[in-house]
mmCIF file of C-alpha atoms and ligand atoms in Angstrom:
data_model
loop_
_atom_site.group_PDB
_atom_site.id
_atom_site.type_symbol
_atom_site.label_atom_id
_atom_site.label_comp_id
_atom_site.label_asym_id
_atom_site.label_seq_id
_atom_site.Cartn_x
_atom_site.Cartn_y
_atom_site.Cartn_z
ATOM 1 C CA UNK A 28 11.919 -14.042 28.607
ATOM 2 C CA UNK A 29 11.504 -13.206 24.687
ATOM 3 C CA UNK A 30 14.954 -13.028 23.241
ATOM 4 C CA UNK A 31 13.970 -13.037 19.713
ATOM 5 C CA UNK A 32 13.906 -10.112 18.074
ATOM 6 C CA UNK A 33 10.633 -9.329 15.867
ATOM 7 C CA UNK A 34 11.388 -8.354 12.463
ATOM 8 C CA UNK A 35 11.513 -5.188 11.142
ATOM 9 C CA UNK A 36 8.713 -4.227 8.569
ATOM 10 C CA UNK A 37 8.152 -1.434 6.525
ATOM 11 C CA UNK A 38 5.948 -0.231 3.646
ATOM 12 C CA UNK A 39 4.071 2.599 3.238
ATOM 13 C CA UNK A 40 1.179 4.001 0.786
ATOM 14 C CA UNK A 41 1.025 7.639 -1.522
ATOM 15 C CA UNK A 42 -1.594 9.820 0.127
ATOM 16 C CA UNK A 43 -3.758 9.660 -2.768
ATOM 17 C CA UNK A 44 -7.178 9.463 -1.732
ATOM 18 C CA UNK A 45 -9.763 6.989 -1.863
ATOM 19 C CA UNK A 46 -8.724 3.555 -0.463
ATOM 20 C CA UNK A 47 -11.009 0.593 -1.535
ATOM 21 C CA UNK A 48 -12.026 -2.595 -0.512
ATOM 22 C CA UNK A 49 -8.907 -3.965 -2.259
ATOM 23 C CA UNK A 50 -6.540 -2.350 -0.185
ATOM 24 C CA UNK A 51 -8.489 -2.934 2.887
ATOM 25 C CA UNK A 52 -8.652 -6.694 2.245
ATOM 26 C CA UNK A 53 -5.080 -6.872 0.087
ATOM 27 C CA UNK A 54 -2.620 -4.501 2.099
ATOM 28 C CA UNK A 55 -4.464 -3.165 5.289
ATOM 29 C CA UNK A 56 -5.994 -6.264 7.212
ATOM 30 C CA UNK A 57 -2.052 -7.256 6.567
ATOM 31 C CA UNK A 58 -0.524 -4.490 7.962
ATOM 32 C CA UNK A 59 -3.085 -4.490 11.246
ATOM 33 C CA UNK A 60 -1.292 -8.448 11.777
ATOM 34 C CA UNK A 61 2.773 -6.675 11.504
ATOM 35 C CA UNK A 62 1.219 -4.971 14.027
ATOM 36 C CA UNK A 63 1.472 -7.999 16.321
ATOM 37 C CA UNK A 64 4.195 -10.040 14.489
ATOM 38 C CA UNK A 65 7.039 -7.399 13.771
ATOM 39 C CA UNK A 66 8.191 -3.588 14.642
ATOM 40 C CA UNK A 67 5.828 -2.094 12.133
ATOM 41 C CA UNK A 68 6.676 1.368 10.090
ATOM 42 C CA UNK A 69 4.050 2.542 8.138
ATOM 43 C CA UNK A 70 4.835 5.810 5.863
ATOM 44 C CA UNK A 71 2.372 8.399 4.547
ATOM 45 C CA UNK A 72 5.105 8.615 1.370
ATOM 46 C CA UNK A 73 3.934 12.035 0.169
ATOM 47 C CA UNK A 74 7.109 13.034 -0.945
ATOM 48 C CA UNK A 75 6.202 9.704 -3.575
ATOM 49 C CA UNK A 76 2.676 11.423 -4.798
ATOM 50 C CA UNK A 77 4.850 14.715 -5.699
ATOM 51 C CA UNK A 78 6.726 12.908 -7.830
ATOM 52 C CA UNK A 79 3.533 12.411 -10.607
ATOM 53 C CA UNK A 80 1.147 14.922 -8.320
ATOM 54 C CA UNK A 81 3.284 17.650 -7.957
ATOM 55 C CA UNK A 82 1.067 20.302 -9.867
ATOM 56 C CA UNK A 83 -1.870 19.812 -7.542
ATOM 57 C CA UNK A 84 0.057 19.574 -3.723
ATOM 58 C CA UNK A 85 -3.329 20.320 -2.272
ATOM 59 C CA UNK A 86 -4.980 16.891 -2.778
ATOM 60 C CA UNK A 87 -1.501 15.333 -1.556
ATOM 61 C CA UNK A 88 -1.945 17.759 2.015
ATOM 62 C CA UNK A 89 -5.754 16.448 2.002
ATOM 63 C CA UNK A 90 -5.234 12.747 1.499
ATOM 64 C CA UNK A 91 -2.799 12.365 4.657
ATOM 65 C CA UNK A 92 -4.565 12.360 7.838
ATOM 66 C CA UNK A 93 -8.041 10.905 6.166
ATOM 67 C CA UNK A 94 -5.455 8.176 4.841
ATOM 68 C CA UNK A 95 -4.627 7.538 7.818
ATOM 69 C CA UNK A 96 -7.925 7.832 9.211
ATOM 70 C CA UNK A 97 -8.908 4.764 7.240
ATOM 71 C CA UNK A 98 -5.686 2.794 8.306
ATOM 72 C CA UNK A 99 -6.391 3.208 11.872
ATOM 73 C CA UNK A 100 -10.090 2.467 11.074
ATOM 74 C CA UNK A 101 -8.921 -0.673 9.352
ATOM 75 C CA UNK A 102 -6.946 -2.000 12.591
ATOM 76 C CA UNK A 103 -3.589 -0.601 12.338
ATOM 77 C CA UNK A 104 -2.495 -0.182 15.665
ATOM 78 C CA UNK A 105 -0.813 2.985 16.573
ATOM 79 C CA UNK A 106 0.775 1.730 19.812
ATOM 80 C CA UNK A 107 2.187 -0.949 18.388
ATOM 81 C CA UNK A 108 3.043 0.148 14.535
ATOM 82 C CA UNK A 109 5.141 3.228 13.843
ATOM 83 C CA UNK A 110 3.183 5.652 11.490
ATOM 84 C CA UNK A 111 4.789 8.739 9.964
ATOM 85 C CA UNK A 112 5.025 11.387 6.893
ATOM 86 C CA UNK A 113 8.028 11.084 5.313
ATOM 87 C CA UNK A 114 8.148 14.508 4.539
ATOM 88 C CA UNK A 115 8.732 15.111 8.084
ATOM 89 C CA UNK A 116 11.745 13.139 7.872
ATOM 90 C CA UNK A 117 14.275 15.173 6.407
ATOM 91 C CA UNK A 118 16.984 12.261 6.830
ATOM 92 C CA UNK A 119 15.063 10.340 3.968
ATOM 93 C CA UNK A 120 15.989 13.105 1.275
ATOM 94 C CA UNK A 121 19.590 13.694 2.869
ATOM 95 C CA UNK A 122 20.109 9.578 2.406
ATOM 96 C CA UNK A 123 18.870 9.799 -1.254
ATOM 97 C CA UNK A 124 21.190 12.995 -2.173
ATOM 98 C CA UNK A 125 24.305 10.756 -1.062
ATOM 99 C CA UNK A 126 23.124 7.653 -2.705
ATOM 100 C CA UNK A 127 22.461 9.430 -5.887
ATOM 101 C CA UNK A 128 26.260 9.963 -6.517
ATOM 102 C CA UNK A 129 26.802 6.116 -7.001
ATOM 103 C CA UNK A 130 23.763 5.541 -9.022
ATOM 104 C CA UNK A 131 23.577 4.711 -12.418
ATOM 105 C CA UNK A 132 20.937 6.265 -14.243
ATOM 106 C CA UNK A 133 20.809 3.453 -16.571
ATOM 107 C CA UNK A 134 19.646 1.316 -13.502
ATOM 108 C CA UNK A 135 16.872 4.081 -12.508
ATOM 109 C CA UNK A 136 15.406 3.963 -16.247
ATOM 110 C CA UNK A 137 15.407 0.530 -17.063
ATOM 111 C CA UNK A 138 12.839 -0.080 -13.718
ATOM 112 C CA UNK A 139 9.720 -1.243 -15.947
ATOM 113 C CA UNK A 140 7.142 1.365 -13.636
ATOM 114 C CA UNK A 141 9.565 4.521 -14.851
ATOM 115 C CA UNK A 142 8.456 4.223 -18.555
ATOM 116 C CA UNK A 143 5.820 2.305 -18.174
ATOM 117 C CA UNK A 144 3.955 5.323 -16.163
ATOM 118 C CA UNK A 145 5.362 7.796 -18.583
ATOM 119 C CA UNK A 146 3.244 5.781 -21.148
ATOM 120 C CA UNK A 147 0.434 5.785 -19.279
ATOM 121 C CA UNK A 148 0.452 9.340 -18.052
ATOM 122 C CA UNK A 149 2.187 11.340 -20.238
ATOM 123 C CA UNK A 150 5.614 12.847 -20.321
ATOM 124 C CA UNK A 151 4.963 15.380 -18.113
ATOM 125 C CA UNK A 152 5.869 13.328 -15.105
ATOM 126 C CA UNK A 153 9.243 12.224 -16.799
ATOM 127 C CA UNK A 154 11.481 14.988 -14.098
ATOM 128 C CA UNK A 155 14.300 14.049 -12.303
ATOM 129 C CA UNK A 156 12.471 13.501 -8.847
ATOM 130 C CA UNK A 157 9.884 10.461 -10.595
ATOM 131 C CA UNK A 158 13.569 9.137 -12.124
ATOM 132 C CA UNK A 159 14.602 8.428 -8.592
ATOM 133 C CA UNK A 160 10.956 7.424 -7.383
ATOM 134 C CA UNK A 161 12.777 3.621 -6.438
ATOM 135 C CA UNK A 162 15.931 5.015 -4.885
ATOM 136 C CA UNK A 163 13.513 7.707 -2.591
ATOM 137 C CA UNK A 164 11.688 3.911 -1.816
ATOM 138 C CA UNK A 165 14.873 2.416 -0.866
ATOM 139 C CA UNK A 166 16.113 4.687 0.951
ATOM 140 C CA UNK A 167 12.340 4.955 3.135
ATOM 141 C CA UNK A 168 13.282 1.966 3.995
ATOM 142 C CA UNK A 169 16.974 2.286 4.857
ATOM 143 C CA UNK A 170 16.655 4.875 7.027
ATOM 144 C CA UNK A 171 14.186 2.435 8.952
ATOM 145 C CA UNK A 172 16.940 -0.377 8.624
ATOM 146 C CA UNK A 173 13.684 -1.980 7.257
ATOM 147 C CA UNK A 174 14.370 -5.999 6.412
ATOM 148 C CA UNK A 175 10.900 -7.155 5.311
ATOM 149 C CA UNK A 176 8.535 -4.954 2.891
ATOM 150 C CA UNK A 177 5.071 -5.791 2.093
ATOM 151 C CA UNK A 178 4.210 -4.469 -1.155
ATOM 152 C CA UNK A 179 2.251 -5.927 -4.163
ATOM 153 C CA UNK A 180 3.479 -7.152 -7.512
ATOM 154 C CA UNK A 181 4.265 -4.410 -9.004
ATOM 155 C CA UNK A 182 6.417 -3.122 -6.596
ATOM 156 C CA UNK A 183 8.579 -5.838 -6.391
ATOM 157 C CA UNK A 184 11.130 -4.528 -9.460
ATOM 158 C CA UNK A 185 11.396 -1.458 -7.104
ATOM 159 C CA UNK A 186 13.039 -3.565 -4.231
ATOM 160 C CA UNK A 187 15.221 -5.264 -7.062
ATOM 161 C CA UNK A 188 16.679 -2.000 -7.897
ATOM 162 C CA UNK A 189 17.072 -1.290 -3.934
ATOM 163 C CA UNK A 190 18.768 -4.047 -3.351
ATOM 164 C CA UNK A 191 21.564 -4.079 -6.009
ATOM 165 C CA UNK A 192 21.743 -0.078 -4.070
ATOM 166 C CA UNK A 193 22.684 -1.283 -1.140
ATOM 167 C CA UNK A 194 24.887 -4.260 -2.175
ATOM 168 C CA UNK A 195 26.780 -1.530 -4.538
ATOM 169 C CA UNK A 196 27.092 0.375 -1.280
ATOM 170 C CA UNK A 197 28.503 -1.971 0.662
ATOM 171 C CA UNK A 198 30.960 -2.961 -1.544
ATOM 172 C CA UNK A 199 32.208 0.222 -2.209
ATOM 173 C CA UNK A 200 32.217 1.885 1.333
ATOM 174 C CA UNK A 201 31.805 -1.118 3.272
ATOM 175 C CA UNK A 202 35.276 -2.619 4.197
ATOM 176 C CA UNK A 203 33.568 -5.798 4.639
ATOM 177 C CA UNK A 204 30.678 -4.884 6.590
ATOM 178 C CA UNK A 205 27.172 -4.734 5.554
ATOM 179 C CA UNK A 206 26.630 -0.879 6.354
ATOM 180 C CA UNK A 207 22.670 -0.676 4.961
ATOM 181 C CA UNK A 208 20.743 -4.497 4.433
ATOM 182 C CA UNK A 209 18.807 -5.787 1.578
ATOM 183 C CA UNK A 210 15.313 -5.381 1.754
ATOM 184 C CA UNK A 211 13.018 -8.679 1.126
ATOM 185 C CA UNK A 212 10.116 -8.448 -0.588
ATOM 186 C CA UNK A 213 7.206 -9.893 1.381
ATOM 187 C CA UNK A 214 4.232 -10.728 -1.310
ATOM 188 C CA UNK A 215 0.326 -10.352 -0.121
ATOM 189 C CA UNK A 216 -0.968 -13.440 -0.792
ATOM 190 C CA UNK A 217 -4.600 -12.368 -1.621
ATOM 191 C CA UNK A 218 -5.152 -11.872 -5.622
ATOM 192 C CA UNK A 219 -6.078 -8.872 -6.962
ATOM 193 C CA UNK A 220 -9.347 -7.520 -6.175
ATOM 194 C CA UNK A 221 -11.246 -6.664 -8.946
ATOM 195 C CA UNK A 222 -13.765 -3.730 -9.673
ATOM 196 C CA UNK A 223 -17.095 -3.306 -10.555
ATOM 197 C CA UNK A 224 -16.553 -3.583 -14.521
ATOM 198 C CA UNK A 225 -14.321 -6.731 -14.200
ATOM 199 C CA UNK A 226 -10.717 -4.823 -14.040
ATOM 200 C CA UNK A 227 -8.264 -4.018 -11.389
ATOM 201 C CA UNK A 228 -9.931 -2.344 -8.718
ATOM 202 C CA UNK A 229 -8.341 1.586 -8.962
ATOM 203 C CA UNK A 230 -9.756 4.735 -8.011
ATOM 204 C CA UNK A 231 -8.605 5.795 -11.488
ATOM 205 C CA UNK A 232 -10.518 3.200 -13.364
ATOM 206 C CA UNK A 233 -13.753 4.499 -11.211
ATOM 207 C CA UNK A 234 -14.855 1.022 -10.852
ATOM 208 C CA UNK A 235 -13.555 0.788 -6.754
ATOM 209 C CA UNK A 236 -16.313 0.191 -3.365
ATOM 210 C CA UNK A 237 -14.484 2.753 -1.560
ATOM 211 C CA UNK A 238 -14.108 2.373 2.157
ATOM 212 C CA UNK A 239 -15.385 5.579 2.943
ATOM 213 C CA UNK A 240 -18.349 5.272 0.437
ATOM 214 C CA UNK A 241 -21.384 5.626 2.072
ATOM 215 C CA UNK A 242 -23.881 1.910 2.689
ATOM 216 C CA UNK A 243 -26.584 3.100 -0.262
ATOM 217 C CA UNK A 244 -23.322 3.945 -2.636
ATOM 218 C CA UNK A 245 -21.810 0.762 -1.966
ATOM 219 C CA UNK A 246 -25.169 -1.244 -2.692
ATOM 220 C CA UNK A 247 -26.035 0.865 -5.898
ATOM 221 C CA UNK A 248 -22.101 0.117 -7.063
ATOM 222 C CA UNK A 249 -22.596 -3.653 -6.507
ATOM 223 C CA UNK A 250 -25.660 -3.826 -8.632
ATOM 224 C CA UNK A 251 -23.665 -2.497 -11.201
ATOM 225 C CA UNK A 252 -21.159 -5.165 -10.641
ATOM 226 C CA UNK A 253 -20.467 -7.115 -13.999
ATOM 227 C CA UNK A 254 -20.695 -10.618 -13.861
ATOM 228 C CA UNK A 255 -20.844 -13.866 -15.636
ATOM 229 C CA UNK A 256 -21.631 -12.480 -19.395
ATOM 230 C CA UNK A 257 -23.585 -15.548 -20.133
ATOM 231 C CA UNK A 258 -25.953 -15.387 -16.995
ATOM 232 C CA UNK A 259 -28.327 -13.573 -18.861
ATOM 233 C CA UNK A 260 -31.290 -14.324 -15.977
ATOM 234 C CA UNK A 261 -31.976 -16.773 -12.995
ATOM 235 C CA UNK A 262 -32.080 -20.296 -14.254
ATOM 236 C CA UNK A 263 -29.189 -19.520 -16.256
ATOM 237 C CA UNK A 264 -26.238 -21.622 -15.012
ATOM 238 C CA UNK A 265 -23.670 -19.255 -13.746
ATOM 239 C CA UNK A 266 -19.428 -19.809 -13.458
ATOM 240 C CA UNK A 267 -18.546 -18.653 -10.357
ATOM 241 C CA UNK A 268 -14.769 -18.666 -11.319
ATOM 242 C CA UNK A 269 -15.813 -15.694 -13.814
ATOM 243 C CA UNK A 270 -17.593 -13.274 -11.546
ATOM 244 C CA UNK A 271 -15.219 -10.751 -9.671
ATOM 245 C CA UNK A 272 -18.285 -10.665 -7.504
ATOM 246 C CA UNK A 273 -18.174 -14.291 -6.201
ATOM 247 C CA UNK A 274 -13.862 -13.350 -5.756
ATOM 248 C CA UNK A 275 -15.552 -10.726 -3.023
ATOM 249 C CA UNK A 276 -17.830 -13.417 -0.965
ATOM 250 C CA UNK A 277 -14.681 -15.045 -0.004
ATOM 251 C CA UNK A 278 -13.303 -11.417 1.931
ATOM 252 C CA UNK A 279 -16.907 -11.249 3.389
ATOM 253 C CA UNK A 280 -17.964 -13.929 4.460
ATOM 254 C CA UNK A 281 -16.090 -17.143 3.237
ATOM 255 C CA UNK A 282 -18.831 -19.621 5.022
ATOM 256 C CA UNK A 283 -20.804 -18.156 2.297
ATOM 257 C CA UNK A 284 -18.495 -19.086 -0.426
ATOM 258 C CA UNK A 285 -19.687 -22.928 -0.896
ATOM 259 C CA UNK A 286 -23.512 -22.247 -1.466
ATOM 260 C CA UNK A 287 -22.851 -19.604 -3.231
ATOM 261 C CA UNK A 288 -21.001 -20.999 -5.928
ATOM 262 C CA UNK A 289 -23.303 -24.135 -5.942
ATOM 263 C CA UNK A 290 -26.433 -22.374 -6.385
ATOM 264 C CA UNK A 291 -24.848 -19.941 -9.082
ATOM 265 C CA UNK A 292 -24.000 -23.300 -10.430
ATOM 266 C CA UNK A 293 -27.370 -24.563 -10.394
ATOM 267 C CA UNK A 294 -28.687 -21.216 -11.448
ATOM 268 C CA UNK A 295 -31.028 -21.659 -8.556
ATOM 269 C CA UNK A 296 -29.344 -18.306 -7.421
ATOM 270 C CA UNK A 297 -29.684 -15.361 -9.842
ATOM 271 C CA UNK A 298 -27.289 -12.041 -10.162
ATOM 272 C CA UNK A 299 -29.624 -9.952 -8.460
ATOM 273 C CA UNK A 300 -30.484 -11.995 -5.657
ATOM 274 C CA UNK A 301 -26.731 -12.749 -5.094
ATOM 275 C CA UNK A 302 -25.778 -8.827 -5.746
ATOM 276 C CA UNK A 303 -28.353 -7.562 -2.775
ATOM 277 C CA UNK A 304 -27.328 -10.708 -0.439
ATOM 278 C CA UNK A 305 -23.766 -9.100 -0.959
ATOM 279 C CA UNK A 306 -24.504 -5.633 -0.924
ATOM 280 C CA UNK A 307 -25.597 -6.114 2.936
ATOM 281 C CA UNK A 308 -22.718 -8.367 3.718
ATOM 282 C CA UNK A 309 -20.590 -6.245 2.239
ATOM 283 C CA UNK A 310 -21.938 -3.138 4.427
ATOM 284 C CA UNK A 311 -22.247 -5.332 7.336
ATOM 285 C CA UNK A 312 -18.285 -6.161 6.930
ATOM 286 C CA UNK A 313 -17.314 -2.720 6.371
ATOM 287 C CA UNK A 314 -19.782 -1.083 8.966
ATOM 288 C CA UNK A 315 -17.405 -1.859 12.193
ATOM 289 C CA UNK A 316 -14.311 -0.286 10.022
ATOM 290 C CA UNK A 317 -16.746 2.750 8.463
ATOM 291 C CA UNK A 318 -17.881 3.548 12.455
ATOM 292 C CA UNK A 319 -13.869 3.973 13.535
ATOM 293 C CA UNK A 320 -13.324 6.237 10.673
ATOM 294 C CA UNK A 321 -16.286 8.074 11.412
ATOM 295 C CA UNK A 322 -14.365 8.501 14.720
ATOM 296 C CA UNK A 323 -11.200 8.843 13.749
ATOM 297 C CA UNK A 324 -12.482 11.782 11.403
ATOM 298 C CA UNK A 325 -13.741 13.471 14.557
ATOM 299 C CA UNK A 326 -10.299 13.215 16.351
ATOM 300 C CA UNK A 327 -8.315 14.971 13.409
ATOM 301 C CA UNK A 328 -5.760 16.104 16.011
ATOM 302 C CA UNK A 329 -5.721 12.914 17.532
ATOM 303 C CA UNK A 330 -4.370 11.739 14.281
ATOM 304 C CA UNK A 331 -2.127 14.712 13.695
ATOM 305 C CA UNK A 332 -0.260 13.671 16.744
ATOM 306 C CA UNK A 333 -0.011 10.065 16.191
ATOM 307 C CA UNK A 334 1.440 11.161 12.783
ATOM 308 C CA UNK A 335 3.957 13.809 14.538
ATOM 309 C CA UNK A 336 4.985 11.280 17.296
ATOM 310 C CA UNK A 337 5.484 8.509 14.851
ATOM 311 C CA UNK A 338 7.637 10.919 12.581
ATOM 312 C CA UNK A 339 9.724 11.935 15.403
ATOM 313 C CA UNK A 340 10.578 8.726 16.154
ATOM 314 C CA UNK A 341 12.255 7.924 13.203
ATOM 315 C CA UNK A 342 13.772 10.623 12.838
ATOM 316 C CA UNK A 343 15.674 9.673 15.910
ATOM 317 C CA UNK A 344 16.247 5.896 13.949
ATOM 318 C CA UNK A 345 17.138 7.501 10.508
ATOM 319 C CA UNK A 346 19.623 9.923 12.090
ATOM 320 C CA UNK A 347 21.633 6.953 13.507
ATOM 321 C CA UNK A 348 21.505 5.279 10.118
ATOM 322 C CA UNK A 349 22.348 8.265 8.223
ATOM 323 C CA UNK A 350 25.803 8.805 10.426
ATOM 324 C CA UNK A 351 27.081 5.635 9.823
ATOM 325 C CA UNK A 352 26.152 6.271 5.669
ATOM 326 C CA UNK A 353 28.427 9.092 6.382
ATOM 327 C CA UNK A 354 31.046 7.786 7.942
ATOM 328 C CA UNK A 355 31.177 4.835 5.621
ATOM 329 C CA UNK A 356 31.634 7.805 3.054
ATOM 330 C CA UNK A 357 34.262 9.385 4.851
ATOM 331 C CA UNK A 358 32.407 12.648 5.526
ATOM 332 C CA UNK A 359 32.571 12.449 8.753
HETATM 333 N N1 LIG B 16 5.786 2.964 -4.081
HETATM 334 C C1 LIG B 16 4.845 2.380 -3.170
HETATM 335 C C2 LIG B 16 3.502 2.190 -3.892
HETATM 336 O O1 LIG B 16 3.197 2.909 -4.797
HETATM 337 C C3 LIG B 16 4.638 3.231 -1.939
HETATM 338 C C4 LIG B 16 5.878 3.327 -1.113
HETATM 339 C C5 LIG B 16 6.631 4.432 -0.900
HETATM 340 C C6 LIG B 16 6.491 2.273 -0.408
HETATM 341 N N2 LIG B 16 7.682 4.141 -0.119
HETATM 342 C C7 LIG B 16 7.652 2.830 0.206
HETATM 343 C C8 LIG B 16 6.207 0.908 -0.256
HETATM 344 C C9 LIG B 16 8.514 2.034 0.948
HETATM 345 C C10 LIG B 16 7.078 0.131 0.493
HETATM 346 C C11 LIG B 16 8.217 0.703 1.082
HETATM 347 O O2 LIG B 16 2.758 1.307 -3.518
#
């Protein structure tokens, strides 16, 4: 029976705090499917959140487990998937040290998210350790022998840079053989999920529905939802294709999607109507997720030791991968 071999998948997520609807319908509801599909790694990458966090390392040690929290509570299976702190995984920093000595830094700075994120957050985070933010990425992955990587857009340049890594690698201490693989990309194919003022949904733009957010906090942060400008009141035709809250009915409840739009059309259906119908869809969605976490909450060391089993397995992978990086390198 079986024979063929399930890809290997990895990605993982900074323990940042509040998750949102846009991850849960973007990145999470994804990563519960790898679950079934692939040999799933999932990493809480909190050695990635020092890299711009690093002056406040007790918000990184409080994200972890409740991150986790909400990827269990999101479906992430932990008897299926791999889930682990990279921290924990001392391999990861050993594989970046070696790496590091055939690495241009001219690669490492012209990455578009190195000074792009200095612009946006100031030069304080311009260190050595946010330089090497892609290489610590690849090298997550390496140590995994990941082959497919789920990330969104803006991640892709990062896997760019990993890959021309590992094919300098290989040609310099391969002798022909492909000692580390290139990583593929895998794209989400949902669009962005916007927020409640019409931008990117981002905890730092304080316009996300977080997961965790309580049913009266998500209602009140619908109403405040912007929509189409011109729909001043009911009767008003509406465009649908406008509104980052008709984008949401399709996540919800997609039979919705049809009469929605029509009626917003029509202007039959006015904002406030269609904001409190979608308030309690919305909860109603998120309620089976927001009980598990509730749970999962409860079972802290339940989810301390699916963290410290999942790191200990790799750790057993990412030694194996980290010998033959040595030996390639004659330094062993
Ligand atoms: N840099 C990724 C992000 O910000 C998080 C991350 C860290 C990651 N290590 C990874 C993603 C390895 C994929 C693979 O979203």
């Amino acid at each position: 029976m079986s024979g063929i071999r399930k890809p290997r998948v990895m990605s993982g997520m900074r323990p940042t705090g509040g998750l949102h609807i846009g991850h849960l319908v973007g990145v999470l509801t994804q990563w519960a499917q790898y679950c079934e599909t692939a040999e799933a790694f999932f990493e809480i990458a909190d050695l990635h959140a020092y890299t711009t966090g690093f002056k406040d390392p007790q918000a990184i040690r409080a994200a972890r487990e409740e991150m986790v929290a909400v990827w269990l509570a999101a479906g992430v299976d932990p008897t299926k998937a791999t889930i682990y702190l990279q921290s924990g995984v001392p391999e990861i920093g050993e594989l970046e040290a070696l790496l590091a000595m055939m690495v241009p830094v001219s690669w490492l700075e012209r990455v578009p998210t190195y000074k792009g994120q200095i612009d946006a957050l100031g030069g304080e985070i311009a260190t050595y350790g946010f330089l090497g933010y892609p290489l610590l990425q690849l090298c997550d992955i390496a140590v995994v022998r990941g082959e497919r990587v789920p990330v969104g857009r803006d991640q892709v340049a990062h896997l760019e840079f990993g890959r021309e890594v590992v094919r300098r690698f290989n040609f310099l201490y391969g002798e022909g053989r492909d000692v580390l693989i290139e990583p593929q990309p895998t794209l989400s194919e949902f669009p962005e999920v916007l927020g409640t003022d019409g931008r990117k949904m981002s905890k730092s733009y304080d316009n996300a529905i977080l997961i965790a957010d309580d049913e009266e906090t998500t209602t009140k942060k619908v109403r405040s939802m912007v929509t189409d400008p011109q729909k001043i009141r009911r009767g008003d035709p509406g465009r649908p294709e406008i509104c980052p809250l008709f984008a949401l009915w399709k996540f919800v409840n997609p039979l919705r999607v049809d009469i929605v739009a029509a009626t917003c059309r029509s202007g039959e259906l006015g904002c406030v109507q269609d904001k409190t119908e979608f308030a309690d869809a919305l909860n109603e969605y998120l309620r089976p997720v927001r009980e598990r976490l509730a749970a999962y909450r409860r079972d802290r060391a339940g989810v301390t030791q699916i963290i410290e089993e999942g790191t200990q397995h790799v750790r057993g992978i990412a030694s194996g991968v980290l010998r033959d990086v040595k030996r390639a390198m004659k330094l062993l």
